[in-house]
Structure formats: C-alpha cells, structure tokens
Amino acid sequence: MKKNLVDEINKQITYEFFSAQLYLAMGSYCKEHGFDGFESWFMTQYQEEHFHAMKFYRYMHERGAEVIIKGFEDPKIDYTSLANVFEYGIEHESFVTSRINLLMDIATQNKDYAAIQFLQWFINEQVEEEDSFRSMLQKIKMVGEVGEGIYHLDKEAALRVFTPPVK
Ligand SMILES: [Fe+2]
Ligand SMILES: [Fe+2]
C-alpha cells in the first residue's frame, strides 16, 4: 500500500477508537439522566466503533503495512439534552463519512483495487450510521424528552444489540 493511504488509515484507526470513546461518554450522559435504554444503545455503538477500528487494524496487517497506534483528545461530555447528544452524534458521523470518502479518494488515485474493495464496506456502513442517528433524533423530537413517549422510546433503544458482521 502506498504511504499516503497507510498514513490516512492509521489516522482513521485513531478516529474510530475516538468514536468509541465519544459514544461511551454519550452513553454515560444518558445513564446519568435516567435513560438506561439509550445508554445501552450507545454501548452497542461503542462496540461497533471498536469493531471498525479493529477492522482497519487487521486490514493494515493483512497488507503488510505498519500500524501506528496514537492517542486522541478528550470527547465532549457537556451535553444540554438527549436531542443535543444525537445532534452532536450526527455531526460526528458526517465527519467520519468525509474521512471514509477521503480514504476512498486516495485508494482510487492510487489505483489500489484491493483497498477500494475493502473501503466499500465502510462507505455502506456510514450510510447506515448516519441514518440510525438521524432517525433516533427524529423520534426523540417527536415524543419530547419528558413523559410516557420518551419512556417507551428508551425501552425501544435498549433492544439494539451488537452483532459482529461475518466478514
Ligand atoms: Fe466507525
Ligand atoms: Fe460510526
């Protein structure tokens, strides 16, 4: 793999671990505010992001590229509401989408067909990620953050589980 792609994938590994950390913080905010179901939703999201990071990690080794593990900045913890958590989540996911698109641009410029094939999984995954945040925000806004509606939505959020994709 060419150096420019290796460098950017190494950065992406950090971003994916950062995403996990961010969603852990969001889950904790939910728990502190009595939304146990949303906490569980974010723990699933946390596991997904960890899986993403490891998928990149494994791929780098498969291609004989050097993995460089780095640290990252503190995630945001001061949210103003449940809707605010999801608004910030949407913002973060659209940033990640732009990162995946950048990786795909580089792989395409490099004519690295194997990497293009590998990255396609993430292109599709980001469509799902953005949709799951957006649709949850829509539901939160629909029912509001106090009362029976949010109580049921919280219960529904708890049903989301992490199932690692086969490959
Ligand atoms: Fe991710
Ligand atoms: Fe994500």
Coordinates of C-alpha atoms and ligand atoms in Angstrom, one line a residue:
M1 CA 0.0 0.0 0.0
K2 CA 1.2 3.5 -0.8
K3 CA 2.4 5.7 2.1
N4 CA -0.3 8.3 1.8
L5 CA -3.0 5.6 2.2
V6 CA -1.2 3.9 5.1
D7 CA -0.9 7.3 6.9
E8 CA -4.5 8.1 6.5
I9 CA -5.7 4.7 7.6
N10 CA -3.5 5.0 10.7
K11 CA -5.3 8.3 11.4
Q12 CA -8.6 6.6 10.8
I13 CA -7.8 3.9 13.4
T14 CA -7.4 6.7 15.9
Y15 CA -10.7 8.3 14.8
E16 CA -12.6 5.0 15.1
F17 CA -11.2 4.5 18.6
F18 CA -12.1 8.1 19.4
S19 CA -15.6 7.5 18.1
A20 CA -15.9 4.5 20.6
Q21 CA -14.7 6.8 23.4
L22 CA -17.1 9.6 22.4
Y23 CA -20.1 7.2 22.4
L24 CA -19.0 5.8 25.7
A25 CA -19.2 9.4 27.0
M26 CA -22.6 9.9 25.4
G27 CA -23.9 6.6 26.9
S28 CA -22.7 7.8 30.3
Y29 CA -24.6 11.1 29.9
C30 CA -27.7 9.1 29.1
K31 CA -27.3 6.9 32.2
E32 CA -26.8 9.9 34.4
H33 CA -30.1 11.3 33.1
G34 CA -32.1 8.2 33.6
F35 CA -32.1 7.0 30.0
D36 CA -30.9 3.4 30.6
G37 CA -32.1 2.2 27.2
F38 CA -30.2 5.0 25.4
E39 CA -27.1 4.1 27.5
S40 CA -27.4 0.6 26.2
W41 CA -27.9 1.9 22.6
F42 CA -24.6 3.8 22.9
M43 CA -22.8 0.8 24.3
T44 CA -23.8 -1.0 21.2
Q45 CA -22.5 1.9 19.2
Y46 CA -19.3 1.9 21.2
Q47 CA -18.8 -1.8 20.3
E48 CA -19.4 -1.0 16.6
E49 CA -16.8 1.7 16.6
H50 CA -14.3 -0.6 18.3
F51 CA -15.0 -3.2 15.6
H52 CA -14.4 -0.6 12.9
A53 CA -11.0 0.3 14.4
M54 CA -10.0 -3.3 14.6
K55 CA -11.2 -4.0 11.0
F56 CA -8.8 -1.3 9.8
Y57 CA -6.1 -2.6 12.1
R58 CA -6.4 -6.1 10.8
Y59 CA -6.5 -4.9 7.2
M60 CA -3.3 -3.0 7.6
H61 CA -1.5 -6.1 8.9
E62 CA -3.0 -8.1 6.1
R63 CA -1.4 -5.7 3.6
G64 CA 1.9 -5.7 5.4
A65 CA 1.5 -2.1 6.4
E66 CA 2.9 -0.6 9.6
V67 CA 0.2 0.2 12.2
I68 CA 0.9 3.2 14.4
I69 CA -1.4 3.5 17.4
K70 CA -1.9 7.0 18.7
G71 CA -3.9 8.7 21.4
F72 CA -6.7 11.3 21.0
E73 CA -8.3 14.3 22.5
D74 CA -11.0 14.1 25.3
P75 CA -14.5 13.5 24.0
K76 CA -17.3 16.1 24.6
I77 CA -19.2 15.4 27.8
D78 CA -21.2 18.6 28.4
Y79 CA -24.5 18.0 26.6
T80 CA -27.6 20.0 27.1
S81 CA -30.2 17.4 26.3
L82 CA -30.8 14.0 24.8
A83 CA -31.5 15.6 21.5
N84 CA -28.3 17.5 21.8
V85 CA -26.4 14.2 22.2
F86 CA -27.8 12.9 19.0
E87 CA -27.3 16.2 17.1
Y88 CA -23.6 16.1 18.1
G89 CA -23.5 12.4 17.1
I90 CA -24.9 13.2 13.6
E91 CA -22.2 15.9 13.2
H92 CA -19.5 13.4 14.2
E93 CA -20.8 10.7 11.9
S94 CA -20.9 13.1 9.0
F95 CA -17.2 14.0 9.8
V96 CA -16.4 10.3 9.8
T97 CA -18.2 9.9 6.4
S98 CA -16.0 12.6 5.0
R99 CA -12.9 10.8 6.3
I100 CA -14.0 7.5 4.7
N101 CA -14.6 9.4 1.4
L102 CA -11.1 10.8 1.6
L103 CA -9.7 7.3 2.1
M104 CA -11.6 6.1 -1.0
D105 CA -10.3 9.1 -3.0
I106 CA -6.8 8.2 -2.1
A107 CA -7.3 4.5 -2.9
T108 CA -8.8 5.4 -6.2
Q109 CA -6.0 7.8 -7.1
N110 CA -3.5 5.0 -6.2
K111 CA -5.4 2.5 -8.3
D112 CA -5.4 0.3 -5.2
Y113 CA -8.2 -2.0 -6.2
A114 CA -8.0 -4.2 -3.1
A115 CA -8.3 -1.1 -0.8
I116 CA -11.2 0.2 -2.9
Q117 CA -13.0 -3.1 -2.3
F118 CA -12.2 -3.0 1.4
L119 CA -13.3 0.6 1.8
Q120 CA -16.6 -0.1 0.1
W121 CA -17.8 -1.8 3.3
F122 CA -17.2 1.4 5.2
I123 CA -19.0 3.6 2.6
N124 CA -22.1 1.5 3.1
E125 CA -21.7 1.4 6.8
Q126 CA -21.6 5.2 7.0
V127 CA -25.0 5.4 5.3
E128 CA -26.4 3.2 8.0
E129 CA -24.6 5.0 10.8
E130 CA -25.9 8.4 9.7
D131 CA -29.4 7.0 9.2
S132 CA -29.5 5.4 12.7
F133 CA -28.5 8.7 14.4
R134 CA -30.8 10.8 12.3
S135 CA -33.9 8.6 12.8
M136 CA -33.3 8.3 16.5
L137 CA -33.1 12.2 16.8
Q138 CA -36.3 12.4 14.8
K139 CA -38.1 10.1 17.2
I140 CA -36.8 12.0 20.2
K141 CA -38.0 15.3 18.8
M142 CA -41.4 13.6 18.0
V143 CA -42.0 12.4 21.6
G144 CA -40.1 15.1 23.6
E145 CA -37.8 14.3 26.5
V146 CA -40.3 14.1 29.3
G147 CA -43.2 11.7 29.8
E148 CA -44.5 8.4 28.5
G149 CA -43.3 8.8 24.9
I150 CA -39.7 9.0 25.9
Y151 CA -40.1 6.2 28.4
H152 CA -41.2 3.9 25.7
L153 CA -38.5 5.1 23.2
D154 CA -35.9 4.5 25.9
K155 CA -37.2 0.9 26.2
E156 CA -37.0 0.5 22.4
A157 CA -33.5 1.9 22.3
A158 CA -32.4 -0.9 24.7
L159 CA -33.3 -3.5 22.1
R160 CA -30.4 -2.6 19.9
V161 CA -27.6 -5.2 20.2
F162 CA -24.2 -5.5 18.6
T163 CA -23.8 -8.4 16.2
P164 CA -20.4 -8.5 14.6
P165 CA -20.7 -8.9 10.8
V166 CA -19.4 -12.2 9.4
K167 CA -16.6 -10.6 7.4
Ligands
FE1 FE -17.0 4.0 12.7
FE2 FE -19.7 5.5 13.4

